[in-house]
PDB file of C-alpha atoms in Angstrom:
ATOM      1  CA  UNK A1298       0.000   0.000   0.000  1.00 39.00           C
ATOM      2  CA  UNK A1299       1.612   3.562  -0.594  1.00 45.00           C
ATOM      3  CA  UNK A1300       1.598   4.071   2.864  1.00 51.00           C
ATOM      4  CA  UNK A1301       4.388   1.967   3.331  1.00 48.00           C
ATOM      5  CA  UNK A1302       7.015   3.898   0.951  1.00 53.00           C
ATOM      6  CA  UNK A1303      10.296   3.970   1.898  1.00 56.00           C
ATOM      7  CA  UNK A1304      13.095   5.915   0.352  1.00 50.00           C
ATOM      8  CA  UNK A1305      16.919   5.099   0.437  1.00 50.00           C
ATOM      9  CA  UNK A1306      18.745   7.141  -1.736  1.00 43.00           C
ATOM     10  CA  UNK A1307      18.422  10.940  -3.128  1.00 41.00           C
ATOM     11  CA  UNK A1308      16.515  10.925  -6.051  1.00 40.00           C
ATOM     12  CA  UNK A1309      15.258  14.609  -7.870  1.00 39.00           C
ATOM     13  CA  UNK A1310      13.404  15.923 -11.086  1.00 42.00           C
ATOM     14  CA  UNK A1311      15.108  18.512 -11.984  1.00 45.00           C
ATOM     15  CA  UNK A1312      16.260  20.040  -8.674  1.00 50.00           C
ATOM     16  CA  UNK A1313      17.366  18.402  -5.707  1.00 66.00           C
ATOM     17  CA  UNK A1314      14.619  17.129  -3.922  1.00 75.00           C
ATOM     18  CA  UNK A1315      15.245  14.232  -1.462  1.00 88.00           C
ATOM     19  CA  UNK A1316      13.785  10.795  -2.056  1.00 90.00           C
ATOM     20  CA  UNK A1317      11.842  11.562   0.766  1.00 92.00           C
ATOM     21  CA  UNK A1318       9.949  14.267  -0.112  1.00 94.00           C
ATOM     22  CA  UNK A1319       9.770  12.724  -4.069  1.00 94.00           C
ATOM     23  CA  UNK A1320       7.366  10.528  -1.814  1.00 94.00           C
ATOM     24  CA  UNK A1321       5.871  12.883   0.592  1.00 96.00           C
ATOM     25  CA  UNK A1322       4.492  14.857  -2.846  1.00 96.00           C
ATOM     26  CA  UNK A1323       2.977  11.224  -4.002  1.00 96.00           C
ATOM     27  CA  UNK A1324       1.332  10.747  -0.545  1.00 96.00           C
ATOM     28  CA  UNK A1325       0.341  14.156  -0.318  1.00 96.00           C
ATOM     29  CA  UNK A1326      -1.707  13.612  -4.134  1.00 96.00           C
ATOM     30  CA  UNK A1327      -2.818  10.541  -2.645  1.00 95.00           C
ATOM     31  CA  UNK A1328      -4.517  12.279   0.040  1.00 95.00           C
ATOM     32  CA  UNK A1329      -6.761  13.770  -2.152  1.00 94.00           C
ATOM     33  CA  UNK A1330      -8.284  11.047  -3.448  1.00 95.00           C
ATOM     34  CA  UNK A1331      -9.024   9.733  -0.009  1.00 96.00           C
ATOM     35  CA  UNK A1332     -11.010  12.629   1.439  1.00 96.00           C
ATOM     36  CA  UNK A1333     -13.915  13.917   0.353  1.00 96.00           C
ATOM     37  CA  UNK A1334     -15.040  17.770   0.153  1.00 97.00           C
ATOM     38  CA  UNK A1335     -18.098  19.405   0.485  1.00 96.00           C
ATOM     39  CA  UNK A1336     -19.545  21.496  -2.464  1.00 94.00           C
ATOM     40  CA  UNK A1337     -19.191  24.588  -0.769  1.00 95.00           C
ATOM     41  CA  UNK A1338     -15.624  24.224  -0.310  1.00 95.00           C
ATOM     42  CA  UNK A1339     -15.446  25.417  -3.745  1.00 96.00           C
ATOM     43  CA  UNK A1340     -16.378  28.626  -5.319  1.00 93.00           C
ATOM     44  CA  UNK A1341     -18.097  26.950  -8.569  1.00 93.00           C
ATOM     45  CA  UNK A1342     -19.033  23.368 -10.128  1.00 90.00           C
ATOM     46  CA  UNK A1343     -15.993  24.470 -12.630  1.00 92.00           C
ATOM     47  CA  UNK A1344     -13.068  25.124  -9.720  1.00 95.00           C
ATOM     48  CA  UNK A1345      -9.934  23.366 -10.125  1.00 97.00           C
ATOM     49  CA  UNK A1346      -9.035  21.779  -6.909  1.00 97.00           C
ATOM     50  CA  UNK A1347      -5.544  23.540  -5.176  1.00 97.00           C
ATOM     51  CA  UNK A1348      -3.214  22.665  -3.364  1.00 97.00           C
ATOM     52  CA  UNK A1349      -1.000  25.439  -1.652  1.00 97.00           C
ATOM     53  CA  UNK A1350       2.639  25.057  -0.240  1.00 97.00           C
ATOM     54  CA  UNK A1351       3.150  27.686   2.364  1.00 96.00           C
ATOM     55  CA  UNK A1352       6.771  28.785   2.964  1.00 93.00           C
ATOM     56  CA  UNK A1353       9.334  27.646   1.237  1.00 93.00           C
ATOM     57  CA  UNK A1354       8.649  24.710  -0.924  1.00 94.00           C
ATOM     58  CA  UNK A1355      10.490  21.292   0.143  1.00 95.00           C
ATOM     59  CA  UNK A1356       9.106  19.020  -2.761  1.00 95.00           C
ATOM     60  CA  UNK A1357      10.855  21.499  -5.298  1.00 92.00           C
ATOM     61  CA  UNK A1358       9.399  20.337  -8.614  1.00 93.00           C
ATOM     62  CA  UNK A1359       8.027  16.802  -7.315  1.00 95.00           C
ATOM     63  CA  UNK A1360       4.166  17.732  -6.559  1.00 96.00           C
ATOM     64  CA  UNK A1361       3.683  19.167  -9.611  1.00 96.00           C
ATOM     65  CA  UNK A1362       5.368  16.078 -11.354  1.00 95.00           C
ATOM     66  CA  UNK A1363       2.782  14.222  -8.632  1.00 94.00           C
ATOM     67  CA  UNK A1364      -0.321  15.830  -9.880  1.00 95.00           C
ATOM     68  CA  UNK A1365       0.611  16.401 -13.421  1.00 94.00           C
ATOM     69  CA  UNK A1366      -2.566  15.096 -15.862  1.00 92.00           C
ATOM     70  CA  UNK A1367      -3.801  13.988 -12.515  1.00 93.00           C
ATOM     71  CA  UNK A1368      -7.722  15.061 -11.258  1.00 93.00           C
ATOM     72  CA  UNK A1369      -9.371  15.103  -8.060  1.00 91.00           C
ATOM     73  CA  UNK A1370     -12.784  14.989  -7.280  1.00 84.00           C
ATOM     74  CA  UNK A1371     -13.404  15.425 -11.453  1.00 90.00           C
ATOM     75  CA  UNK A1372     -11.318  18.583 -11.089  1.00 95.00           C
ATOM     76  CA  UNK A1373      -8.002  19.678 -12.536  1.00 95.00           C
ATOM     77  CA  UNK A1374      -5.520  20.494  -9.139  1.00 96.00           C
ATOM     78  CA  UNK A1375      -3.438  23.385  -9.170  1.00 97.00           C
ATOM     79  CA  UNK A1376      -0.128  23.923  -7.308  1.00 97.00           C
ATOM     80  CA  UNK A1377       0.212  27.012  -5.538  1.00 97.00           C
ATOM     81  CA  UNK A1378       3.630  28.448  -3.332  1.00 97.00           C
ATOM     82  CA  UNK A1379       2.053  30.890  -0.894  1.00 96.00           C
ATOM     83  CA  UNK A1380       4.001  33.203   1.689  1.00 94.00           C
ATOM     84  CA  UNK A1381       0.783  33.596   4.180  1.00 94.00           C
ATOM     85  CA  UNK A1382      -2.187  31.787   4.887  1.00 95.00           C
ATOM     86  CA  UNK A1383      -4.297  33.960   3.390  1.00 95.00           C
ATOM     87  CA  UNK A1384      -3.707  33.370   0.008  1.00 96.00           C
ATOM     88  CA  UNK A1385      -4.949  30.238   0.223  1.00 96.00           C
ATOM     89  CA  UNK A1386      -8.900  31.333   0.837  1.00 94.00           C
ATOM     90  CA  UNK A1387      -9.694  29.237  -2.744  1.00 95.00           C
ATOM     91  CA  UNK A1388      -8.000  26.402  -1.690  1.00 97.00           C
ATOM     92  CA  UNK A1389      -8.691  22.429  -0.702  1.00 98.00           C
ATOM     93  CA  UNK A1390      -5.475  21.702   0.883  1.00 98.00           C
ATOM     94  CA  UNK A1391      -2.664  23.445   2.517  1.00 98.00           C
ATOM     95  CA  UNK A1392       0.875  22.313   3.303  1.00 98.00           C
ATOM     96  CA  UNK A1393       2.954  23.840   5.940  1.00 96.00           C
ATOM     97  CA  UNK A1394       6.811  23.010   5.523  1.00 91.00           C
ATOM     98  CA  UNK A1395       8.986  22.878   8.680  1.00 89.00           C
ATOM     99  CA  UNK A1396      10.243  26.577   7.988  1.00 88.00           C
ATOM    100  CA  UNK A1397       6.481  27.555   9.228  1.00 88.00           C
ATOM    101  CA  UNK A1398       6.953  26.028  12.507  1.00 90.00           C
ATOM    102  CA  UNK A1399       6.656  28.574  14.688  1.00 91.00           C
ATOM    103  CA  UNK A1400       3.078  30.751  12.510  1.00 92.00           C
ATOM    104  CA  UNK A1401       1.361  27.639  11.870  1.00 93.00           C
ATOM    105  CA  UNK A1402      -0.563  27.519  15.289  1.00 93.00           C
ATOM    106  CA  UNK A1403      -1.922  31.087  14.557  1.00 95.00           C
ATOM    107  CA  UNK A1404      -2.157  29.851  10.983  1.00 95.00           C
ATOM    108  CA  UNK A1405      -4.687  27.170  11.615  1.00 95.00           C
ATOM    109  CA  UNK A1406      -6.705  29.716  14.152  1.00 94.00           C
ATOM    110  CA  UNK A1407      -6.873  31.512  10.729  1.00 94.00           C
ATOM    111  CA  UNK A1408      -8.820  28.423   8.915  1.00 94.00           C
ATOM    112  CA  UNK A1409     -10.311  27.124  11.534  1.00 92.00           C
ATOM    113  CA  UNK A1410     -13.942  26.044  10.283  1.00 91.00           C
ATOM    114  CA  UNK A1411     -13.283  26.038   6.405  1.00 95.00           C
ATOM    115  CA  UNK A1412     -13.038  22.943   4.773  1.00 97.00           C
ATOM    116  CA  UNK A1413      -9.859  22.923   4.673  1.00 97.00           C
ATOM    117  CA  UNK A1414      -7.410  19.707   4.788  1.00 98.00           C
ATOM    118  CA  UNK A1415      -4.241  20.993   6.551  1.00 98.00           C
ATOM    119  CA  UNK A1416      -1.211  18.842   6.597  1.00 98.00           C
ATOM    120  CA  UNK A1417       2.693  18.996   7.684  1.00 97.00           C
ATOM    121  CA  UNK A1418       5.556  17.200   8.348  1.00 95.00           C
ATOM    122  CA  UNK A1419       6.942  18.413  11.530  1.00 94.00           C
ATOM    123  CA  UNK A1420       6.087  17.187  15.332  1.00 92.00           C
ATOM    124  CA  UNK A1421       3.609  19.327  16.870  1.00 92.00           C
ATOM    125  CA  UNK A1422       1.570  20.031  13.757  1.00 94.00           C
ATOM    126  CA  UNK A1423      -1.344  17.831  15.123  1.00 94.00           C
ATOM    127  CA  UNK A1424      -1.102  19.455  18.715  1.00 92.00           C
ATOM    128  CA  UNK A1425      -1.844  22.702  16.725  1.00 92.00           C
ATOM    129  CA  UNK A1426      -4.907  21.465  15.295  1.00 93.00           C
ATOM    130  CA  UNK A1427      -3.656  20.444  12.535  1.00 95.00           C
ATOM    131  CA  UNK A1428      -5.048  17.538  10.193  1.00 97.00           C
ATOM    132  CA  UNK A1429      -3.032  14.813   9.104  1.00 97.00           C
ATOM    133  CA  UNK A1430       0.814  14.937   9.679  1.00 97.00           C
ATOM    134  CA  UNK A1431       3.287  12.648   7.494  1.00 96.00           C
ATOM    135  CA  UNK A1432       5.600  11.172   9.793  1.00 94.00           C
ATOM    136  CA  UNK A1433       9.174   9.663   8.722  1.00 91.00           C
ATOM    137  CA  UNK A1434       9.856   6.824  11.369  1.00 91.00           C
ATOM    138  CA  UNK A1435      13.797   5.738  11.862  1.00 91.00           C
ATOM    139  CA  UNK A1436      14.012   2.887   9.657  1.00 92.00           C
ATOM    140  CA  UNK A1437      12.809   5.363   6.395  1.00 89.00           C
ATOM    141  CA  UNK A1438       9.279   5.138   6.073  1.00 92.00           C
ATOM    142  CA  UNK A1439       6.632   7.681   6.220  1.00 94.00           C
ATOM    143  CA  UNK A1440       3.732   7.158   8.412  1.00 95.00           C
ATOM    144  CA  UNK A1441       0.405   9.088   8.099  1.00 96.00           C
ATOM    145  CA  UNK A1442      -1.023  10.024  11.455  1.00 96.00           C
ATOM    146  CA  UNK A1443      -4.836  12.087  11.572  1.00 96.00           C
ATOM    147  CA  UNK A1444      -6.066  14.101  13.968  1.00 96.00           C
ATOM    148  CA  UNK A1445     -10.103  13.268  13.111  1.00 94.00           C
ATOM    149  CA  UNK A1446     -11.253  15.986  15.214  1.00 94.00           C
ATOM    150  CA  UNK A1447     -10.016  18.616  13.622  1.00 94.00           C
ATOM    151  CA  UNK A1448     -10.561  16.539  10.210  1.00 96.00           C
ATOM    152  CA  UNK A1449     -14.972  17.212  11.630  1.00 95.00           C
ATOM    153  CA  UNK A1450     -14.361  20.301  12.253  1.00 94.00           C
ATOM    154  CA  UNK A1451     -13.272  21.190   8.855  1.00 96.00           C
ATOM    155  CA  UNK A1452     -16.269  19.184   7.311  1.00 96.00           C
ATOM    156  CA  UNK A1453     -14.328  16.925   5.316  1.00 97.00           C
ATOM    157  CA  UNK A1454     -14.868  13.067   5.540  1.00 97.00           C
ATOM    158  CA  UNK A1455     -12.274  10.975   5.462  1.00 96.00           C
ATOM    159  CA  UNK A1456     -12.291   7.332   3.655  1.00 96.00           C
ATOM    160  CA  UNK A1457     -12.087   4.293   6.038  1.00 96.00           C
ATOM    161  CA  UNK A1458      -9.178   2.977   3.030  1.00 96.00           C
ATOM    162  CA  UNK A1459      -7.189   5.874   4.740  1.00 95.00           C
ATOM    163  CA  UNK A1460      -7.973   5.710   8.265  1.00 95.00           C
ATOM    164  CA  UNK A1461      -7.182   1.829   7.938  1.00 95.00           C
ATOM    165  CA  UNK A1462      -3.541   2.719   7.133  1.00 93.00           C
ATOM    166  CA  UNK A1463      -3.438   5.632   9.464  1.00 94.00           C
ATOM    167  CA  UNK A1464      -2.654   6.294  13.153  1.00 94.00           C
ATOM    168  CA  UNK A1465      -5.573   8.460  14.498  1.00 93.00           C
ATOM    169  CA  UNK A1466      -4.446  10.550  17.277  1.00 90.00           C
ATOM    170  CA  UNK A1467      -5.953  13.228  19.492  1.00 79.00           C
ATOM    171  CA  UNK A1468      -4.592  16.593  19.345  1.00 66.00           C
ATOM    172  CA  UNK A1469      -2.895  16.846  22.436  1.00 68.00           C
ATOM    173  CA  UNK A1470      -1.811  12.755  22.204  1.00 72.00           C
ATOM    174  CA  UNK A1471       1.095  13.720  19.605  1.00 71.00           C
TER     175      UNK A1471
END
């Protein structure tokens, strides 16, 4: 199952991008496909479905090789590098990279109620209310760990494929 990637040796399109995060863009794709929206969290039948990386970009070129010729929910995705949180008011699903740290608690105040899937990589995220957290474990795998309380809050609805692969945690358990 692609939950169970592991990565071994640097790998890049492009740019250097580690293996890792070649895999993290994949899972992050994946993700999509797994949770489901409601209509109003777009602004029209016709939307494209985005994706925004706020901060400084770790996949590099690797989501938008992820997503290339690639739909969700029936709708083209767009890639979007943000600086702040609020230029992603359009958007489905937000990444915050490990340079974000220390704004993303305030960040997710920001969002709080829009259906909005909010992910990271970094420890803590969930304990800020974030969503869904990719976690790289020792032996160079990358677990996906959901916090389903804030997933509710948001109003999305997440697939029992995903939560079967998942570690559901409580926000203040991480």
């Amino acid at each position: 199952m692609w939950i169970a990637l592991t990565w071994a040796a640097p790998w890049s399109i492009g740019q250097e991008v580690s293996r890792e995060y070649q895999l993290k863009a994949v899972l992050l794709y994946n993700l999509t496909q797994f949770v489901e929206w409601p209509a109003s969290a777009f602004p029209s039948p016709e939307s494209p479905f985005i994706v925004c990386v706020v901060g400084p970009d770790p996949f590099g070129g690797a989501l938008d090789e992820a997503v290339r010729a690639e739909r969700s929910n029936n709708r083209p995705i767009v890639i979007r590098r943000i600086n702040r949180i609020e230029e992603a008011a359009d958007a489905q699903v937000v990444f915050f990279g490990l340079a974000r740290r220390n704004e993303v608690a305030e960040a997710l105040k920001r969002v709080r109620g829009r259906s909005l899937l909010t992910v990271s990589d970094f420890d803590g995220f969930l304990s800020s209310g974030g969503t869904v957290r990719m976690a790289s474990t020792p032996d160079r795998k990358i677990k996906l760990r959901v916090n389903l309380d804030s997933a509710k809050a948001s109003g999305l609805t997440m697939s029992a494929k995903l939560l079967r692969v998942c570690t559901i945690v409580q926000a203040g358990d991480e």
